[in-house]
PDB file of C-alpha atoms in Angstrom:
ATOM      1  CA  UNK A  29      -6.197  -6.912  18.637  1.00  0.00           C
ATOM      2  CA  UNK A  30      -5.001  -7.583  15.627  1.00  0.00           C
ATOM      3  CA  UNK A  31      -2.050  -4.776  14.400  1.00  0.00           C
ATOM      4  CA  UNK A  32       1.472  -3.896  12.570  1.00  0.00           C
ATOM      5  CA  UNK A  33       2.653  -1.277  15.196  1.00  0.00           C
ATOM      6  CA  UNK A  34       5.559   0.975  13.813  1.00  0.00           C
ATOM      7  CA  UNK A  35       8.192   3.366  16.275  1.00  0.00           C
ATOM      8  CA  UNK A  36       8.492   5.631  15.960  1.00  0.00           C
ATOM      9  CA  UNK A  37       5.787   7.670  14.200  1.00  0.00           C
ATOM     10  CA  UNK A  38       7.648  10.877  13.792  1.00  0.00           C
ATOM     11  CA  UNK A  39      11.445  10.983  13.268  1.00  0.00           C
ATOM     12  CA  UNK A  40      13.559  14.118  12.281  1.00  0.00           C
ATOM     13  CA  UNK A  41      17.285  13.694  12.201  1.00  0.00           C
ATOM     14  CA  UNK A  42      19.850  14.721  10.209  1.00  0.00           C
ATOM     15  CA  UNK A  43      22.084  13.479   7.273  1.00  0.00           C
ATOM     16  CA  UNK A  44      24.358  10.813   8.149  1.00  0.00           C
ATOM     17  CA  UNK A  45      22.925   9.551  11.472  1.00  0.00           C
ATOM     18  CA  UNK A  46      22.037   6.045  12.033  1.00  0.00           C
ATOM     19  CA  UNK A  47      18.620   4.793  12.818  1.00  0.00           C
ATOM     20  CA  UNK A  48      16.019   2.099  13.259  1.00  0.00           C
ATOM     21  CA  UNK A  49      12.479   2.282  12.597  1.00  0.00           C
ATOM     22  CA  UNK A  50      10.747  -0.914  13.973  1.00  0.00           C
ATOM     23  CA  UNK A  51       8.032  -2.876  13.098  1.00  0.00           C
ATOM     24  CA  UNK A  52       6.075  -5.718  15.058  1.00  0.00           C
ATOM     25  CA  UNK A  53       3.121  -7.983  14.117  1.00  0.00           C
ATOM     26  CA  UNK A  54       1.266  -9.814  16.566  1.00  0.00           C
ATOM     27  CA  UNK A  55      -1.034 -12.248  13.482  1.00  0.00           C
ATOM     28  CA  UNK A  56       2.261 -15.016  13.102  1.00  0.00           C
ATOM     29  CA  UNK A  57       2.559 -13.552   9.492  1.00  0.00           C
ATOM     30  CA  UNK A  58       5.448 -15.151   7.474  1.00  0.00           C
ATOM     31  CA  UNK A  59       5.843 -12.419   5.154  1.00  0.00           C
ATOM     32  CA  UNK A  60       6.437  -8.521   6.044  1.00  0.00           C
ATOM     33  CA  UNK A  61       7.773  -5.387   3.883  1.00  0.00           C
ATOM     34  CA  UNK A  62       8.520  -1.795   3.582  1.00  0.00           C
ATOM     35  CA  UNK A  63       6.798   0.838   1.410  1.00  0.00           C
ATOM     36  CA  UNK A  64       7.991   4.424   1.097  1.00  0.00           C
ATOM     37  CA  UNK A  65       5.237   6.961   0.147  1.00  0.00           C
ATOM     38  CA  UNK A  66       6.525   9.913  -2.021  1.00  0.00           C
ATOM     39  CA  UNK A  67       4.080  12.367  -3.580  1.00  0.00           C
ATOM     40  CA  UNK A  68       3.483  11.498  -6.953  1.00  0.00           C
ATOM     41  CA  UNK A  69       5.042   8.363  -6.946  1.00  0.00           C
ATOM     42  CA  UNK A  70       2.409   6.693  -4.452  1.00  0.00           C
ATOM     43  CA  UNK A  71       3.986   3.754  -2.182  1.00  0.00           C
ATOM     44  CA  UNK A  72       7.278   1.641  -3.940  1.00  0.00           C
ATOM     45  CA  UNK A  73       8.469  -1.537  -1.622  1.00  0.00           C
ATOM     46  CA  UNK A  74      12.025  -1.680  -0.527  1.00  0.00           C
ATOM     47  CA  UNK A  75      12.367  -4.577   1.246  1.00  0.00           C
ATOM     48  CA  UNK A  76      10.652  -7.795   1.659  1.00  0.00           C
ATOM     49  CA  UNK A  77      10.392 -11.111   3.669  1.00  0.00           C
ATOM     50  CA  UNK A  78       8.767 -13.957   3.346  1.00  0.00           C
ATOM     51  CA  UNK A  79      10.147 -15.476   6.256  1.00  0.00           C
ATOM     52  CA  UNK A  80      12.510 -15.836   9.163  1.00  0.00           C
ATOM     53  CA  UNK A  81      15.899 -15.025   8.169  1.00  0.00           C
ATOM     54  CA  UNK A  82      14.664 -14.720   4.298  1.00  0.00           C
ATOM     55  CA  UNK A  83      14.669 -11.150   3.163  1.00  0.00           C
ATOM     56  CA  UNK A  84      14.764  -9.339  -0.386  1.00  0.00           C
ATOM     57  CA  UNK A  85      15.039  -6.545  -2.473  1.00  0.00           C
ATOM     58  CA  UNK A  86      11.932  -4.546  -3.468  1.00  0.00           C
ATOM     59  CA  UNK A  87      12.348  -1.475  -6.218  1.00  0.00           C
ATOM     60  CA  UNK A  88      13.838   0.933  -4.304  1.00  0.00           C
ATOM     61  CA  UNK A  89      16.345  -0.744  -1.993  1.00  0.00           C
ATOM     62  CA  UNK A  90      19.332   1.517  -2.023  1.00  0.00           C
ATOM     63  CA  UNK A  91      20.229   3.563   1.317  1.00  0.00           C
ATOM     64  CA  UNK A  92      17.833   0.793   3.591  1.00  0.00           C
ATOM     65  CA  UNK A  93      19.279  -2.203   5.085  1.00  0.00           C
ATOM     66  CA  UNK A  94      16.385  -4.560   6.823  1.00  0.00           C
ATOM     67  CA  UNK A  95      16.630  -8.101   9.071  1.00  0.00           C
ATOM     68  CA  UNK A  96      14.695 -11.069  10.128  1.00  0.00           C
ATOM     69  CA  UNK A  97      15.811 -12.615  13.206  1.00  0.00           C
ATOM     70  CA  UNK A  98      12.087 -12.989  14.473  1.00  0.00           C
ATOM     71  CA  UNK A  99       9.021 -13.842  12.606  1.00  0.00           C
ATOM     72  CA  UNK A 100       7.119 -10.836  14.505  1.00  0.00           C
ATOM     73  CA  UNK A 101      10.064  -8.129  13.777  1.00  0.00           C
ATOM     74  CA  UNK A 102      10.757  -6.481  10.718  1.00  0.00           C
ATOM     75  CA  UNK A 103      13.564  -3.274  11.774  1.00  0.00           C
ATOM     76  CA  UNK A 104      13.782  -0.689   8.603  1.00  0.00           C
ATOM     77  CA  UNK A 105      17.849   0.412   8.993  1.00  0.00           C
ATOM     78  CA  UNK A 106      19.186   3.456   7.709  1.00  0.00           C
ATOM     79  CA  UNK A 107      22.805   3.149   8.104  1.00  0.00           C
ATOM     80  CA  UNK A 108      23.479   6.881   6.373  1.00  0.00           C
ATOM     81  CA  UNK A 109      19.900   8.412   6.097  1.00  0.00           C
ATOM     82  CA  UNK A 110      20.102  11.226   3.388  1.00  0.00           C
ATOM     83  CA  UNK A 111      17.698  14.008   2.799  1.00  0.00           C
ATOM     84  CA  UNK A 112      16.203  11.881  -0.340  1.00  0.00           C
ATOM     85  CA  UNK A 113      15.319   9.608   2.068  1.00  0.00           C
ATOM     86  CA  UNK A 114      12.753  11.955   3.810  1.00  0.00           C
ATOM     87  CA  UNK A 115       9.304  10.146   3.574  1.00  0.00           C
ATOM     88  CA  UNK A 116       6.614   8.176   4.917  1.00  0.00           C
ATOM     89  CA  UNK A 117       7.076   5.082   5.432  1.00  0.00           C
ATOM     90  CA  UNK A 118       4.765   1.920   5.736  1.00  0.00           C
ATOM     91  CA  UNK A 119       5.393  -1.609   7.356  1.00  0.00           C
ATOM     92  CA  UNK A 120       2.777  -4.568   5.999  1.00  0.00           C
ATOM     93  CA  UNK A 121       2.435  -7.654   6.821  1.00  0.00           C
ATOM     94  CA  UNK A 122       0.260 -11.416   5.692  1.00  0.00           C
ATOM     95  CA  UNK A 123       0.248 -14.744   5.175  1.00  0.00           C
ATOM     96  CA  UNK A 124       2.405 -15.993   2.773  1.00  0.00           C
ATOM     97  CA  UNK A 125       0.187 -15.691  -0.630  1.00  0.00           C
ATOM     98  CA  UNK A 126       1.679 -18.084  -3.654  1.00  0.00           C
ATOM     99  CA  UNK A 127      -1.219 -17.997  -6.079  1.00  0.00           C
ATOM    100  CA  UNK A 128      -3.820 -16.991  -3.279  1.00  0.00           C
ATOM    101  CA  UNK A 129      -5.094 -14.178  -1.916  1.00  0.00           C
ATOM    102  CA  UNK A 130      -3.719 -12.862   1.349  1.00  0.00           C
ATOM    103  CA  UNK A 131      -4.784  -9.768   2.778  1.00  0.00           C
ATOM    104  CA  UNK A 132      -1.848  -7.271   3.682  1.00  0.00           C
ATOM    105  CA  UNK A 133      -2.306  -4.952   6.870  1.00  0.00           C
ATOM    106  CA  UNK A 134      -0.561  -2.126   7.148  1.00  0.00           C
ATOM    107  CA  UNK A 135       1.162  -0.489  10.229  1.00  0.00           C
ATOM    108  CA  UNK A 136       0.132   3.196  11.039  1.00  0.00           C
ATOM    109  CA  UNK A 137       3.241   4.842   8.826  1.00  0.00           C
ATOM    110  CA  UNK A 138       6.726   6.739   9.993  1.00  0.00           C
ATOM    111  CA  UNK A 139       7.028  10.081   8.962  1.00  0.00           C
ATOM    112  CA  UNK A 140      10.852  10.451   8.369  1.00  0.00           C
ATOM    113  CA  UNK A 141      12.595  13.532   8.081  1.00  0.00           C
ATOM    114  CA  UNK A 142      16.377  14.209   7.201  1.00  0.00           C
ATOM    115  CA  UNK A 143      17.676  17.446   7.656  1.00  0.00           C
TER     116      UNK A 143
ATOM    117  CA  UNK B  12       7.167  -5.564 -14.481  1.00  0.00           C
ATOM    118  CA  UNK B  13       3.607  -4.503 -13.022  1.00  0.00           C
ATOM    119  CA  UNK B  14       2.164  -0.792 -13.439  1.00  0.00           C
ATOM    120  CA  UNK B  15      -0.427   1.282 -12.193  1.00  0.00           C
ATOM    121  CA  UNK B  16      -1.388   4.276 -13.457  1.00  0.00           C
ATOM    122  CA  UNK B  17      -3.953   6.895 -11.761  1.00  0.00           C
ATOM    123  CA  UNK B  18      -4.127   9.701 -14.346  1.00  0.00           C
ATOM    124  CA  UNK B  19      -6.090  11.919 -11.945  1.00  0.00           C
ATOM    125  CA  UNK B  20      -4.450  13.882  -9.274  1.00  0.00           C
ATOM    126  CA  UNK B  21      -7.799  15.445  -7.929  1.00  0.00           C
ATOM    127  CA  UNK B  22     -11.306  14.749  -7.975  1.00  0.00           C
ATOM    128  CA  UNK B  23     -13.693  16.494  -6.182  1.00  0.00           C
ATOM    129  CA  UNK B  24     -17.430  15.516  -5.747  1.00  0.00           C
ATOM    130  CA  UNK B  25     -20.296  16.978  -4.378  1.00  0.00           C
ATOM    131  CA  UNK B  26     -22.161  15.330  -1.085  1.00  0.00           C
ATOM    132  CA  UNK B  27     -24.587  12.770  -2.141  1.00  0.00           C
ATOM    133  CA  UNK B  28     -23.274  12.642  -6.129  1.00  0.00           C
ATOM    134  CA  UNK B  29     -21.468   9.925  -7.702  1.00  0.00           C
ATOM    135  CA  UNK B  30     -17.595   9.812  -8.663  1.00  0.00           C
ATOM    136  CA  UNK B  31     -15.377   7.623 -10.628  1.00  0.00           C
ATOM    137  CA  UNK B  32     -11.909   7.411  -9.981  1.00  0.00           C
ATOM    138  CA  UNK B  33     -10.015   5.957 -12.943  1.00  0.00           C
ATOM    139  CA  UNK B  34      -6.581   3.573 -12.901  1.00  0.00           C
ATOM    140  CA  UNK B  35      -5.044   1.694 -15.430  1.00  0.00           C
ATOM    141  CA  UNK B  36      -2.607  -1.472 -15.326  1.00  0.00           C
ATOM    142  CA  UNK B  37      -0.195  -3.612 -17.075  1.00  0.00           C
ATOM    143  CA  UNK B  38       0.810  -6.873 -16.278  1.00  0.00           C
ATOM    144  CA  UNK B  39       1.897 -10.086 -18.121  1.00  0.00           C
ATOM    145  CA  UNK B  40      -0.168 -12.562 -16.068  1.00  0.00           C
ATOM    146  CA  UNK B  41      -3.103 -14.000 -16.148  1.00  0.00           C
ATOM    147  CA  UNK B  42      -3.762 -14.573 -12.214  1.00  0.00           C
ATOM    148  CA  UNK B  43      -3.471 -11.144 -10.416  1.00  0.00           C
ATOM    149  CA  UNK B  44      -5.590  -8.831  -7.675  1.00  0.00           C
ATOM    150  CA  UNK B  45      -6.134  -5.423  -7.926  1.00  0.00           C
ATOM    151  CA  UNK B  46      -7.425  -3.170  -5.240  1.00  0.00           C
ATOM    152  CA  UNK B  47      -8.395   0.458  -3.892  1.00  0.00           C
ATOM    153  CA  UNK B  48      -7.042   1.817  -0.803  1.00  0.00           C
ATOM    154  CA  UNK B  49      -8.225   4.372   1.136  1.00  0.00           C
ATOM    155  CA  UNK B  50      -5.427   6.977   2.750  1.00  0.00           C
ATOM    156  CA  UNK B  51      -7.277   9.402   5.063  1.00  0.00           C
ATOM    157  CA  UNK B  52      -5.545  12.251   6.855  1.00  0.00           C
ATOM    158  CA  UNK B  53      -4.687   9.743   9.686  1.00  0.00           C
ATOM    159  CA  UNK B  54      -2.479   8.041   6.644  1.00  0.00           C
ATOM    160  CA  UNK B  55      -4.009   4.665   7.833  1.00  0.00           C
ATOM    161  CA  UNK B  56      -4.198   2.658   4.853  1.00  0.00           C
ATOM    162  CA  UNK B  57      -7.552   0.894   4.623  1.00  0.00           C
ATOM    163  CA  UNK B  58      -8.539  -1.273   1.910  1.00  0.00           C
ATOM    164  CA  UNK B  59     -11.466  -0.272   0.548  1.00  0.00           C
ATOM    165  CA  UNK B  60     -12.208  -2.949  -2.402  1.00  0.00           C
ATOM    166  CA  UNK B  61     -10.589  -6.369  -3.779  1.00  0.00           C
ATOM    167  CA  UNK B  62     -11.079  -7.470  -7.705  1.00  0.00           C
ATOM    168  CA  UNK B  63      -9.783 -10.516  -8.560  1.00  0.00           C
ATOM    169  CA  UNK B  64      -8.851 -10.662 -12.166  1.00  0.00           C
ATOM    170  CA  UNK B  65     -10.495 -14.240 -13.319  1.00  0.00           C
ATOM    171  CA  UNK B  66     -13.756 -13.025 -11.581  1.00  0.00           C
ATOM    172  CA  UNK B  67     -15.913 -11.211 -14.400  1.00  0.00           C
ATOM    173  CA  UNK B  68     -18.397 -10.022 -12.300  1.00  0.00           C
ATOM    174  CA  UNK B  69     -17.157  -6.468 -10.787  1.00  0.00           C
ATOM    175  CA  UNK B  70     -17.074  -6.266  -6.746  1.00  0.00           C
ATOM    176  CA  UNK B  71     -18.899  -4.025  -4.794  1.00  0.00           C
ATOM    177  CA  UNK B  72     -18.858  -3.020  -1.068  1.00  0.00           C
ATOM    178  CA  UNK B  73     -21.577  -0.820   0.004  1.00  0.00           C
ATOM    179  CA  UNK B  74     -21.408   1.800  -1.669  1.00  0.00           C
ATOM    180  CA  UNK B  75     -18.496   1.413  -3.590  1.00  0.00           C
ATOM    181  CA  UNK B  76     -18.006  -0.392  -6.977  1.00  0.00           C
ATOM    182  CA  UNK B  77     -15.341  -0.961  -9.398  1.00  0.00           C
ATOM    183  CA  UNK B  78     -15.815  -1.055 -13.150  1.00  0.00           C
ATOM    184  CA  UNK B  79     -13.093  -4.188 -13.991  1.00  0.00           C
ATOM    185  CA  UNK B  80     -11.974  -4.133 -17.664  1.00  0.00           C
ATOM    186  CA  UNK B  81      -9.795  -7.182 -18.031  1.00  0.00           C
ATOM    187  CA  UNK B  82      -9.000  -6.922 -22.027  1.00  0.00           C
ATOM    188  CA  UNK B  83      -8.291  -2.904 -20.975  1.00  0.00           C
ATOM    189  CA  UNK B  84      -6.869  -3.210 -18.659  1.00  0.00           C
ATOM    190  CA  UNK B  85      -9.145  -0.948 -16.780  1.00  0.00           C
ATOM    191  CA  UNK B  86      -9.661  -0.749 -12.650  1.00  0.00           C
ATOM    192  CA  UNK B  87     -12.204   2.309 -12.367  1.00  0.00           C
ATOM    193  CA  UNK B  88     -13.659   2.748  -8.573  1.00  0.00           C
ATOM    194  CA  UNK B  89     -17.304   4.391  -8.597  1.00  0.00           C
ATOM    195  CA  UNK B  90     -18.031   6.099  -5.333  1.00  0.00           C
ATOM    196  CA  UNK B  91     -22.123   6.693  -4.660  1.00  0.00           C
ATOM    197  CA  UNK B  92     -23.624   8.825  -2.508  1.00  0.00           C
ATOM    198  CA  UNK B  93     -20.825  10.689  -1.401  1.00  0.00           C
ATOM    199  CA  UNK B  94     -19.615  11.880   2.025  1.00  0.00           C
ATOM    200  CA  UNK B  95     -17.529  13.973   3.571  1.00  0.00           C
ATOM    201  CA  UNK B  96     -15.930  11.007   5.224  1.00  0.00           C
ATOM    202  CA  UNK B  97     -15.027   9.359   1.797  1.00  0.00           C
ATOM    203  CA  UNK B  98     -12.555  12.611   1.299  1.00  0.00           C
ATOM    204  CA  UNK B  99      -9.342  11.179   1.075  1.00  0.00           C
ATOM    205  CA  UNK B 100      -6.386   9.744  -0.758  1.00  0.00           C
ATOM    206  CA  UNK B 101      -7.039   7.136  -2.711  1.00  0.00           C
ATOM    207  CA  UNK B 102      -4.407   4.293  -4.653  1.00  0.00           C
ATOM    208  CA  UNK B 103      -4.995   1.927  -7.320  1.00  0.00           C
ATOM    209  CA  UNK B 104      -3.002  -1.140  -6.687  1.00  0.00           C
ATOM    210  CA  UNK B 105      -1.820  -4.765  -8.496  1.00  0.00           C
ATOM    211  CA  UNK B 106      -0.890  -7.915  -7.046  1.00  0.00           C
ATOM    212  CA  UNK B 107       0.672 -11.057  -8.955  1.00  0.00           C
ATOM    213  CA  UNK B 108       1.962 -14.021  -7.580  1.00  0.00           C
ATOM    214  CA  UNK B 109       3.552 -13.529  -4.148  1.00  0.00           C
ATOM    215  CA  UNK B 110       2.540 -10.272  -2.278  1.00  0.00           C
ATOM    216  CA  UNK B 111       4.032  -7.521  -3.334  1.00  0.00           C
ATOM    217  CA  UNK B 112       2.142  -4.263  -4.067  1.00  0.00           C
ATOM    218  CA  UNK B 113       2.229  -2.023  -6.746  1.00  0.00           C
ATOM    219  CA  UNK B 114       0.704   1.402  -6.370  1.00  0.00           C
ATOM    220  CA  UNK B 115      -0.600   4.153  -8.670  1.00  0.00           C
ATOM    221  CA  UNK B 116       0.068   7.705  -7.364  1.00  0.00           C
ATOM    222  CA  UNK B 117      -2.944   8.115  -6.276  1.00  0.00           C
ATOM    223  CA  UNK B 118      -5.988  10.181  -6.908  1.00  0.00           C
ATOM    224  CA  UNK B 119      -7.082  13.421  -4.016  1.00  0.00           C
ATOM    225  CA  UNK B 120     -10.569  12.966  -3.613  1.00  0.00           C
ATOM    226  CA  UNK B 121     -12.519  16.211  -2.445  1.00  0.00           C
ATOM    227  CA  UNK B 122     -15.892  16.134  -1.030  1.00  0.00           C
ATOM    228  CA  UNK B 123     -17.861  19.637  -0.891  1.00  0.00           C
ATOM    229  CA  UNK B 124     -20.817  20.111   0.876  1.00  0.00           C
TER     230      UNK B 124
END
């Protein structure tokens, strides 16, 4: 079956501890990125790749660190999680679109919470 | 930059009528997608509609439609028949080139029966 898994799916930890969340596509997607859901702000990207070993900045970057050593893995890194960064957060994935469509499928969400 | 804006943070509908959520965008090109999700309690996000902006003619799945206003800029999704399973979250969203999303806040939709 086609899926973007994410672990884990519920997280509470407090301010200033290091963590991962991962995410894993099994569809050989090139690119992959990170929303964070906030109410009243909808979901704003973070991160971004469009390939091994490429990754970028989205709009809200700050506080996240992110790497692409495999095409299927796309690890979210909080090096200093704050509360602000309490959230939901959403891994996608798709083909790489240029000009074209390319549907994006989204992993099931990570409800983070910092204490 | 790309915008969305959803101006309504609740709907609600009752079963079997007909509801419009509206959203509004801004963007400075002339290619672009815009979309509806669909955010249940489950927070799966499932797409629920695809426009694509040099088609005139509006999409429609089932029993959902969007009202596509290119030179307004207008995205409005039109919900018929309403049920209790189309209660949920829903977001407006723009693509340009690339694939980066960009979401409105999103619209509560209630369904009463």
């Amino acid at each position: 079956e086609a899926q973007v898994t994410q672990n884990p799916r519920y997280l509470i930890t407090v301010t200033g501890k290091k963590l991962t969340v991962t995410c894993s596509q099994n569809m050989n997607h090139e690119y992959m990125s990170w929303y964070r859901q906030d109410p009243g702000l909808g979901l704003r990207q973070i991160y971004y790749s469009m390939n091994v070993e490429v990754t970028d900045k989205g709009d809200v970057p700050e506080g996240y660190k992110v790497s692409r050593k495999e095409k299927r893995n796309f690890p979210l890194i909080l090096e200093s999680p704050s509360p602000n960064q309490t959230s939901l957060y959403f891994c996608a994935s798709s083909s790489n679109g240029g000009l074209t469509y390319n549907e994006q499928f989204f992993g099931p969400g990570t409800r983070l919470t910092v204490l | 930059a790309q915008t969305v804006t959803q101006s309504q943070p609740e709907m609600s509908v009752q079963e079997a009528e007909t509801v419009t959520l509206s959203c509004t965008y801004d963007t400075s090109e002339s290619d672009y997608y815009l979309f509806w999700y669909k955010q249940p309690p489950s927070r799966q996000m499932i797409l629920v509609i695809r426009q694509e902006a040099y088609k005139q003619q509006n999409a429609t799945e089932n029993r959902f439609s969007v009202n596509f206003q290119k030179a307004a800029k207008s995205f409005s999704l039109k919900i018929s028949d309403s049920q209790l399973g189309d209660a949920a979250m829903y977001f407006c969203a723009s693509m340009e080139y690339g694939n980066k999303l960009v979401f409105g806040a999103g619209t509560i939709l209630r369904v009463k029966s």
